[in-house]
N, CA, C and O atoms as a Tripos MOL2 file, in Angstrom:
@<TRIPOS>MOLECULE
protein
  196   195    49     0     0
PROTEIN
NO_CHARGES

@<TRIPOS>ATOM
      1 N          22.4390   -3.0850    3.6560 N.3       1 UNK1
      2 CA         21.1470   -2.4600    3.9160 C.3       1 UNK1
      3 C          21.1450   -1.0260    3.4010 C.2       1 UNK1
      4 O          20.1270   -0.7170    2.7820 O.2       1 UNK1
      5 N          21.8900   -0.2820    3.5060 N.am      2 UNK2
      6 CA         22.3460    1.2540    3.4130 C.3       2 UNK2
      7 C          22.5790    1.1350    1.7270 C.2       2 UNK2
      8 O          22.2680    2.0730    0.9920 O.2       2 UNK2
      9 N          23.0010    0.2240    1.3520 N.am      3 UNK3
     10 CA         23.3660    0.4750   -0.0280 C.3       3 UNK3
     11 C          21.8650    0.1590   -0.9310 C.2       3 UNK3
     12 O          21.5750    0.5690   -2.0550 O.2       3 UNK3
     13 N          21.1980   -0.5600   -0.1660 N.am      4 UNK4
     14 CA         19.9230   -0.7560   -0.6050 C.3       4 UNK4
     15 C          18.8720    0.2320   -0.8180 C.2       4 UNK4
     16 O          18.0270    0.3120   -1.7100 O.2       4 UNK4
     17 N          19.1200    1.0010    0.2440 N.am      5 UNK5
     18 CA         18.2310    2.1240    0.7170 C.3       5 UNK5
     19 C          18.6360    3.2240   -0.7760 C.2       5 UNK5
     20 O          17.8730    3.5920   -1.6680 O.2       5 UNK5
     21 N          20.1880    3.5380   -0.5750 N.am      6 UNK6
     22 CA         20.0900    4.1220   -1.6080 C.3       6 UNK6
     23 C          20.3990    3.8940   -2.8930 C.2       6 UNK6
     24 O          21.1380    4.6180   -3.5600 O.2       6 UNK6
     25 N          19.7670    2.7410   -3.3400 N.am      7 UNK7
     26 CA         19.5440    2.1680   -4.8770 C.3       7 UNK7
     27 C          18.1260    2.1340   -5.0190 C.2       7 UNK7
     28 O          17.6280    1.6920   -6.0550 O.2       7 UNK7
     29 N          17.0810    2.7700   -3.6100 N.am      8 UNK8
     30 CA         15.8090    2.7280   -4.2250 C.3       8 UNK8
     31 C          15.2310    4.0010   -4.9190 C.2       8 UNK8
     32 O          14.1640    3.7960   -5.4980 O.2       8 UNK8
     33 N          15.7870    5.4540   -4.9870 N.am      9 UNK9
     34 CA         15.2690    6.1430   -6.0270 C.3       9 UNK9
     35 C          15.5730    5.9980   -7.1530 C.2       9 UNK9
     36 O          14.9450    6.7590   -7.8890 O.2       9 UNK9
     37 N          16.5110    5.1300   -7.8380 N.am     10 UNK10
     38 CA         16.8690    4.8360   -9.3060 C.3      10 UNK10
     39 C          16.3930    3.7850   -9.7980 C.2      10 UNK10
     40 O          16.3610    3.5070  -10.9970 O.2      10 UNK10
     41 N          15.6910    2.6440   -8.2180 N.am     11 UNK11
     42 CA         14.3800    1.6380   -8.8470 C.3      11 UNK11
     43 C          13.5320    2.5620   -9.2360 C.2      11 UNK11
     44 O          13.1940    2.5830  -10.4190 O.2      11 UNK11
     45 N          13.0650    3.4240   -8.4010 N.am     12 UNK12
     46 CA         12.1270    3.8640   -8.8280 C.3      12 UNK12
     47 C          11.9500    4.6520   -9.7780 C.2      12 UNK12
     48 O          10.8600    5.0660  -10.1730 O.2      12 UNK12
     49 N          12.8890    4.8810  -10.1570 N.am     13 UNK13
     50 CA         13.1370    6.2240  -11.2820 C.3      13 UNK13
     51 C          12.6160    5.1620  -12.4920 C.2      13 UNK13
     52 O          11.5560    5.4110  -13.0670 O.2      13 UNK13
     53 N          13.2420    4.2170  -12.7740 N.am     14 UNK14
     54 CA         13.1830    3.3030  -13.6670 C.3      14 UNK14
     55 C          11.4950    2.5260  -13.5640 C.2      14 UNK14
     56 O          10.8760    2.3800  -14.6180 O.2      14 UNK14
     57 N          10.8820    2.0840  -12.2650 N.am     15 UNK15
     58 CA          9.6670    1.7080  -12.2010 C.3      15 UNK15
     59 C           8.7650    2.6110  -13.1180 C.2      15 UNK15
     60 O           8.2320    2.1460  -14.1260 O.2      15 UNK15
     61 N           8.5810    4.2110  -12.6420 N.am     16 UNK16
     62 CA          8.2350    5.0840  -13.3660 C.3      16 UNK16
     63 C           8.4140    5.6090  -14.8210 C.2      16 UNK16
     64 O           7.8000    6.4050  -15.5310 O.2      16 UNK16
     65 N           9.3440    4.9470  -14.9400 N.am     17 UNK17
     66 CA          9.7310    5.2980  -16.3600 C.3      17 UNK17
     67 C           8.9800    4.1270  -17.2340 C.2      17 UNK17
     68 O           8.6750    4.4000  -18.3950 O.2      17 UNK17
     69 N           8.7680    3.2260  -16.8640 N.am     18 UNK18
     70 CA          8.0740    1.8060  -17.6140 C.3      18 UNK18
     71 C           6.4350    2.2220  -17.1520 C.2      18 UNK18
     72 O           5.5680    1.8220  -17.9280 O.2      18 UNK18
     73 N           5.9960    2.9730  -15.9770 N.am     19 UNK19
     74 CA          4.8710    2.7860  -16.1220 C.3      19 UNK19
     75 C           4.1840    3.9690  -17.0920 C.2      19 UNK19
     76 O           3.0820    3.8930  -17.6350 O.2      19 UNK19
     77 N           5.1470    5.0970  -17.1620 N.am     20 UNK20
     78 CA          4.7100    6.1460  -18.3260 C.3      20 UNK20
     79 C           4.7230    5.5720  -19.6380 C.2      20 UNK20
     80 O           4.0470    6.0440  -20.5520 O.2      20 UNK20
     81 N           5.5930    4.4000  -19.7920 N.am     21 UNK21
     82 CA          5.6260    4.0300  -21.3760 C.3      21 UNK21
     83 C           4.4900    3.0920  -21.5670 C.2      21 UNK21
     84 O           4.2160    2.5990  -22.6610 O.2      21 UNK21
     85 N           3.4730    2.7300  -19.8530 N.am     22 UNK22
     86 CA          2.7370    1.8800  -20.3700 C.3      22 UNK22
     87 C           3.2420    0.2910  -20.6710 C.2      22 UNK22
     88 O           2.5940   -0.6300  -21.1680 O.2      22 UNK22
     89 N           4.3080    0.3080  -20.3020 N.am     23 UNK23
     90 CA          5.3110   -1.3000  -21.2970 C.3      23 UNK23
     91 C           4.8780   -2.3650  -19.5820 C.2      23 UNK23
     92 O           5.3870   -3.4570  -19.3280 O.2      23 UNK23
     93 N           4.1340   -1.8300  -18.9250 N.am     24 UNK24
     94 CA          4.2240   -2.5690  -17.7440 C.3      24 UNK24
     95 C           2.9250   -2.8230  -16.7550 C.2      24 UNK24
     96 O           2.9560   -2.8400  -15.5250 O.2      24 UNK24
     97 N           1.8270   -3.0070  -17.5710 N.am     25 UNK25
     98 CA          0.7750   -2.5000  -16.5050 C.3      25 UNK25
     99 C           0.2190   -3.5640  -15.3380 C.2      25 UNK25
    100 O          -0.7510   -3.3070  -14.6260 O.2      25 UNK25
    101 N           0.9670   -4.7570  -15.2650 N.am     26 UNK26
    102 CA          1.3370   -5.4310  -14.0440 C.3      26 UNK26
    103 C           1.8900   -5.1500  -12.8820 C.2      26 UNK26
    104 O           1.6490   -5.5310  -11.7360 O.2      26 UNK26
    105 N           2.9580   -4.1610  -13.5040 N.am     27 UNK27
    106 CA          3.8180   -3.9310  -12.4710 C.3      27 UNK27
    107 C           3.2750   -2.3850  -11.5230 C.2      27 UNK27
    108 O           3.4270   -2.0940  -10.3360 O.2      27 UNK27
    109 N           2.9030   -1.9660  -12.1630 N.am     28 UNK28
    110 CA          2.2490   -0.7210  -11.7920 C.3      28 UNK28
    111 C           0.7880   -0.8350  -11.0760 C.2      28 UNK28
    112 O           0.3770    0.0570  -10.3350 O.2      28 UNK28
    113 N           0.0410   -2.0190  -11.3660 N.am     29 UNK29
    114 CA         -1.1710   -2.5910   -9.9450 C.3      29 UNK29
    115 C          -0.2850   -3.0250   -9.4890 C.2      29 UNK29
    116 O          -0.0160   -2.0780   -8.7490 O.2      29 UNK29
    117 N           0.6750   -3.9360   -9.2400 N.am     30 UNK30
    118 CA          1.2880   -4.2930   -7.8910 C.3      30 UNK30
    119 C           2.0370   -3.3000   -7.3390 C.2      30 UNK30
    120 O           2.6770   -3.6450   -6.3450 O.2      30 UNK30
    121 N           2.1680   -1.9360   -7.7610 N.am     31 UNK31
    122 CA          2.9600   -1.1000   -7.0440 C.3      31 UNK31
    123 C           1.9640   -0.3300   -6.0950 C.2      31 UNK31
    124 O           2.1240   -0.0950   -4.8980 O.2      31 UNK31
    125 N           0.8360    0.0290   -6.9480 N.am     32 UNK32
    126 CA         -0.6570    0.8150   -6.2050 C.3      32 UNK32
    127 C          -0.7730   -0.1850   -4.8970 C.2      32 UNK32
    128 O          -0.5400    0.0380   -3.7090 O.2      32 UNK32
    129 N          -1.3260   -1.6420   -5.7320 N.am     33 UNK33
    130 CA         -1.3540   -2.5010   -4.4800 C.3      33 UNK33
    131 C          -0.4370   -2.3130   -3.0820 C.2      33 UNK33
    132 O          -1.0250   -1.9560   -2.0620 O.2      33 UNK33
    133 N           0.7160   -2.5090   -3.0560 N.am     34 UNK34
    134 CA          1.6750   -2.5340   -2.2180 C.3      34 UNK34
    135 C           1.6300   -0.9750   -1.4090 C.2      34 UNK34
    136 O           1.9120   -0.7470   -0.2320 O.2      34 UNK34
    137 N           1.2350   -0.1370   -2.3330 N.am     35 UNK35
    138 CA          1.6850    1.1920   -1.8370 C.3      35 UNK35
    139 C           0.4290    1.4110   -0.6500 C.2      35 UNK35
    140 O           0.4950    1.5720    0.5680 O.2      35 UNK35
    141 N          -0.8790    1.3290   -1.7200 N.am     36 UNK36
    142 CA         -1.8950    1.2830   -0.7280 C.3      36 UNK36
    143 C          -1.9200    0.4610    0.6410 C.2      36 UNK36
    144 O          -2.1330    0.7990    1.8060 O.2      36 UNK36
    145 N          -1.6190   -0.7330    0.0400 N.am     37 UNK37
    146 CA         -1.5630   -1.8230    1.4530 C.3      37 UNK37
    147 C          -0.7670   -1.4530    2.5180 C.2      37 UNK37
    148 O          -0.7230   -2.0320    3.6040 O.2      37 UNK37
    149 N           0.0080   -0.2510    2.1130 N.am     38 UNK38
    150 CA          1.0180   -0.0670    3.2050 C.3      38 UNK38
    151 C           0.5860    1.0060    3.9870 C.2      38 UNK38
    152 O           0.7190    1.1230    5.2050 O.2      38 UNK38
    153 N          -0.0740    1.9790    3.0040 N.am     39 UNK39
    154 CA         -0.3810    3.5310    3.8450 C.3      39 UNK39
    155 C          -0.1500    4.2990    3.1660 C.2      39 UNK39
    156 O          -0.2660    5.4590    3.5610 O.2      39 UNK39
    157 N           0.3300    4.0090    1.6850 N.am     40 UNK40
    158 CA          1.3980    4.5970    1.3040 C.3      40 UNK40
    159 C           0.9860    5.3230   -0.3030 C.2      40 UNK40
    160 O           1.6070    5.2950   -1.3650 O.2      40 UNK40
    161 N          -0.3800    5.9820    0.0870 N.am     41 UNK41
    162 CA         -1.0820    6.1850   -1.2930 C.3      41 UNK41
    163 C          -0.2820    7.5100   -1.9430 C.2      41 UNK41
    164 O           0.0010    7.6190   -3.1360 O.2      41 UNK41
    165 N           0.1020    8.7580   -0.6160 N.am     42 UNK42
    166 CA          1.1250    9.5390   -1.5500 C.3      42 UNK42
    167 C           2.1030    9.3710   -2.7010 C.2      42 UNK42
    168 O           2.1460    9.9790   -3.7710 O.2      42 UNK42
    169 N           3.0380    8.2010   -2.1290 N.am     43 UNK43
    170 CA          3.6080    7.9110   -2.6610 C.3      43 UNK43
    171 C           3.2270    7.0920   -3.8220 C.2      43 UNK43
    172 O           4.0940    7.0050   -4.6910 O.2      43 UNK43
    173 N           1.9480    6.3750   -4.0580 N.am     44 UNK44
    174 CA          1.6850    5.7340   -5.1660 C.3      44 UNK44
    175 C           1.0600    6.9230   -6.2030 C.2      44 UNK44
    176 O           0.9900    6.6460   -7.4000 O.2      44 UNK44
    177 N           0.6530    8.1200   -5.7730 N.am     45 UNK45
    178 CA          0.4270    8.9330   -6.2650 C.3      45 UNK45
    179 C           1.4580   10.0760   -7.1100 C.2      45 UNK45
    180 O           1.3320   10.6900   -8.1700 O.2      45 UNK45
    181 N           2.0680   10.0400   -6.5110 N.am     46 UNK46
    182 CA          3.7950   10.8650   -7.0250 C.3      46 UNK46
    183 C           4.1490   10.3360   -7.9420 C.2      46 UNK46
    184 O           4.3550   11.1030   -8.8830 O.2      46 UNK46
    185 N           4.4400    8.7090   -8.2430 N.am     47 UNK47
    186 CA          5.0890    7.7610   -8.7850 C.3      47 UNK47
    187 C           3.8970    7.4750  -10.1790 C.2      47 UNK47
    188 O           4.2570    6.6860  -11.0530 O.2      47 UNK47
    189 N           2.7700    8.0280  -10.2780 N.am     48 UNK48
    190 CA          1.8820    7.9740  -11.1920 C.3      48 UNK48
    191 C           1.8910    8.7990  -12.0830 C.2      48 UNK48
    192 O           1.5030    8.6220  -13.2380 O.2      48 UNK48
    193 N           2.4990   10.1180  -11.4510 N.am     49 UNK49
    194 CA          2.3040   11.3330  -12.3170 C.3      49 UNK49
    195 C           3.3090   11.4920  -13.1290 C.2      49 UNK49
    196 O           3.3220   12.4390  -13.9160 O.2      49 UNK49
@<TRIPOS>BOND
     1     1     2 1
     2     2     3 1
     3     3     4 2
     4     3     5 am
     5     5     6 1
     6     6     7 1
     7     7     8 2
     8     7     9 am
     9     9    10 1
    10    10    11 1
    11    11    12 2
    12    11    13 am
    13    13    14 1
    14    14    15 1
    15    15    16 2
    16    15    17 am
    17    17    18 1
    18    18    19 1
    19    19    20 2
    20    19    21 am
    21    21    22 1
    22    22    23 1
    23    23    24 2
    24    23    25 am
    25    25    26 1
    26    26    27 1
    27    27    28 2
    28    27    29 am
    29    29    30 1
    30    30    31 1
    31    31    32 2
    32    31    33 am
    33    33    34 1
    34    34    35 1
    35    35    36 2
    36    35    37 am
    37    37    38 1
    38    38    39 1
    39    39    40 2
    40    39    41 am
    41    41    42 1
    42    42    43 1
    43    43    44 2
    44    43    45 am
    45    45    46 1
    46    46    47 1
    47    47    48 2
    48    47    49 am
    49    49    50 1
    50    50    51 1
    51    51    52 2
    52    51    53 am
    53    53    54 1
    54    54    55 1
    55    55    56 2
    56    55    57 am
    57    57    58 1
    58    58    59 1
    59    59    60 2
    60    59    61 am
    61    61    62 1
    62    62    63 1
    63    63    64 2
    64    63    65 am
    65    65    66 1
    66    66    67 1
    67    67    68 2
    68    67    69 am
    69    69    70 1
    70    70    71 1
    71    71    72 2
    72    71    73 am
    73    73    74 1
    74    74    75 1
    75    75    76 2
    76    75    77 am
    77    77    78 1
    78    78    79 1
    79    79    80 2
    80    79    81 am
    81    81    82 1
    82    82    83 1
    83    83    84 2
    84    83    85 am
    85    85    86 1
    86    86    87 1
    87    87    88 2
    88    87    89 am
    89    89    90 1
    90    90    91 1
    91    91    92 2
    92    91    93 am
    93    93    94 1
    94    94    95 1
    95    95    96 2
    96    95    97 am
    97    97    98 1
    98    98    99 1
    99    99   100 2
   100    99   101 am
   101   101   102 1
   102   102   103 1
   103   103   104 2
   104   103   105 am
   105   105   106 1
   106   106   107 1
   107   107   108 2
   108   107   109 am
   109   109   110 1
   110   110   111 1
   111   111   112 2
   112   111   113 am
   113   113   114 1
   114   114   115 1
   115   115   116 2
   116   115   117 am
   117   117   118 1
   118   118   119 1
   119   119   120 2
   120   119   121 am
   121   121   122 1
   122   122   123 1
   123   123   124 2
   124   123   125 am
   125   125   126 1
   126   126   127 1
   127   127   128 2
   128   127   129 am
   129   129   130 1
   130   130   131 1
   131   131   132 2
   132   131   133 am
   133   133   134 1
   134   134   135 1
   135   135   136 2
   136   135   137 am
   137   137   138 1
   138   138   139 1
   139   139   140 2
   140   139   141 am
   141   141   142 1
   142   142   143 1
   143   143   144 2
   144   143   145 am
   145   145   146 1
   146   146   147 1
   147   147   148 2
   148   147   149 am
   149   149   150 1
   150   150   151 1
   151   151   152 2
   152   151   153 am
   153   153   154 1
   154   154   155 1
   155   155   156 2
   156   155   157 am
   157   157   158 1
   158   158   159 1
   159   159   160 2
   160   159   161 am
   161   161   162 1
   162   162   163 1
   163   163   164 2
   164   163   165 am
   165   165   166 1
   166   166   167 1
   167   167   168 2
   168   167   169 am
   169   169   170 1
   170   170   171 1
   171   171   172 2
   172   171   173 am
   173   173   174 1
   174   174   175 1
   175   175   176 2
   176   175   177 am
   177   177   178 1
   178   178   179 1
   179   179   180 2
   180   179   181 am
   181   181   182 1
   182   182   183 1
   183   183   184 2
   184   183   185 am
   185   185   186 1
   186   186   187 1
   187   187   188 2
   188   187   189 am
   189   189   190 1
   190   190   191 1
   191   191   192 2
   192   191   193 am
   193   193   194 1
   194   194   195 1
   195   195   196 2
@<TRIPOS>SUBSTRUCTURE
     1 UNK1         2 RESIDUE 1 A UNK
     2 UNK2         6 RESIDUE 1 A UNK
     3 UNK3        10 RESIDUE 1 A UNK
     4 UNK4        14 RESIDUE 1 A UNK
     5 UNK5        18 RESIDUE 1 A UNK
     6 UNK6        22 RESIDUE 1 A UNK
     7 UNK7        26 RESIDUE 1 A UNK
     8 UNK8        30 RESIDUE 1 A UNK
     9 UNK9        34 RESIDUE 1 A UNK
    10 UNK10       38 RESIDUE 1 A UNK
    11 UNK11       42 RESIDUE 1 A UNK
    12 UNK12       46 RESIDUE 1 A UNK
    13 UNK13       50 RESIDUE 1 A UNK
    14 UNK14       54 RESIDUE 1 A UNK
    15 UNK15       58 RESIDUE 1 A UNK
    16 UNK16       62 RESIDUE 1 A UNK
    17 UNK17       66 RESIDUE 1 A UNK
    18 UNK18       70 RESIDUE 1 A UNK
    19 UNK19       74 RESIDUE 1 A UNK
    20 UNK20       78 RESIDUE 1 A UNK
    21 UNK21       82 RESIDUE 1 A UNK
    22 UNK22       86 RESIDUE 1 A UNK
    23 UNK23       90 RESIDUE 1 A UNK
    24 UNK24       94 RESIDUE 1 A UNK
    25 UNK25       98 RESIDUE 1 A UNK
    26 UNK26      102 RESIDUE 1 A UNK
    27 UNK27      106 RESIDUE 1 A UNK
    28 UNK28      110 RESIDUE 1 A UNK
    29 UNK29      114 RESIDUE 1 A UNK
    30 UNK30      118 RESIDUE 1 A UNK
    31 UNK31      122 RESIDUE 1 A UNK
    32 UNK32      126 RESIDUE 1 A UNK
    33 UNK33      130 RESIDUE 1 A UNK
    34 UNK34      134 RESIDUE 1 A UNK
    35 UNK35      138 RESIDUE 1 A UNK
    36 UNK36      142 RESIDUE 1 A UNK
    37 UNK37      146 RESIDUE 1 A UNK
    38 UNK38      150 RESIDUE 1 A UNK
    39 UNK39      154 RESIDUE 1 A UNK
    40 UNK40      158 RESIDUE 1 A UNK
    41 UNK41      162 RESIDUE 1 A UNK
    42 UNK42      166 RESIDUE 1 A UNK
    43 UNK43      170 RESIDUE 1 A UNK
    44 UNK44      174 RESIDUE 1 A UNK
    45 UNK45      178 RESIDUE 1 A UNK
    46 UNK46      182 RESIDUE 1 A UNK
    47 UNK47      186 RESIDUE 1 A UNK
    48 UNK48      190 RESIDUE 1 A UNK
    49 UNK49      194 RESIDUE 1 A UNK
């Protein structure tokens, strides 16, 4: 679990990095999706810029 936790800023590092190149624009509505659905629009907002 712990090792999970911290392997998620280098998903995300990498999520972000595909959605700046554009190479992914599936993955990036299901991330808004998820983020929003959760509460979690800061963070879909950070991860945009």
């Amino acid at each position: 679990m712990l090792s999970a936790i911290h392997a998620l800023p280098e998903i995300f590092v990498k999520l972000r990095d595909q959605i700046h190149a554009g190479s992914n624009p599936l993955l990036m509505c299901t991330l808004y999706y998820i983020c929003y659905d959760h509460g979690l629009p800061r963070s879909a907002m950070a991860l945009s810029k």
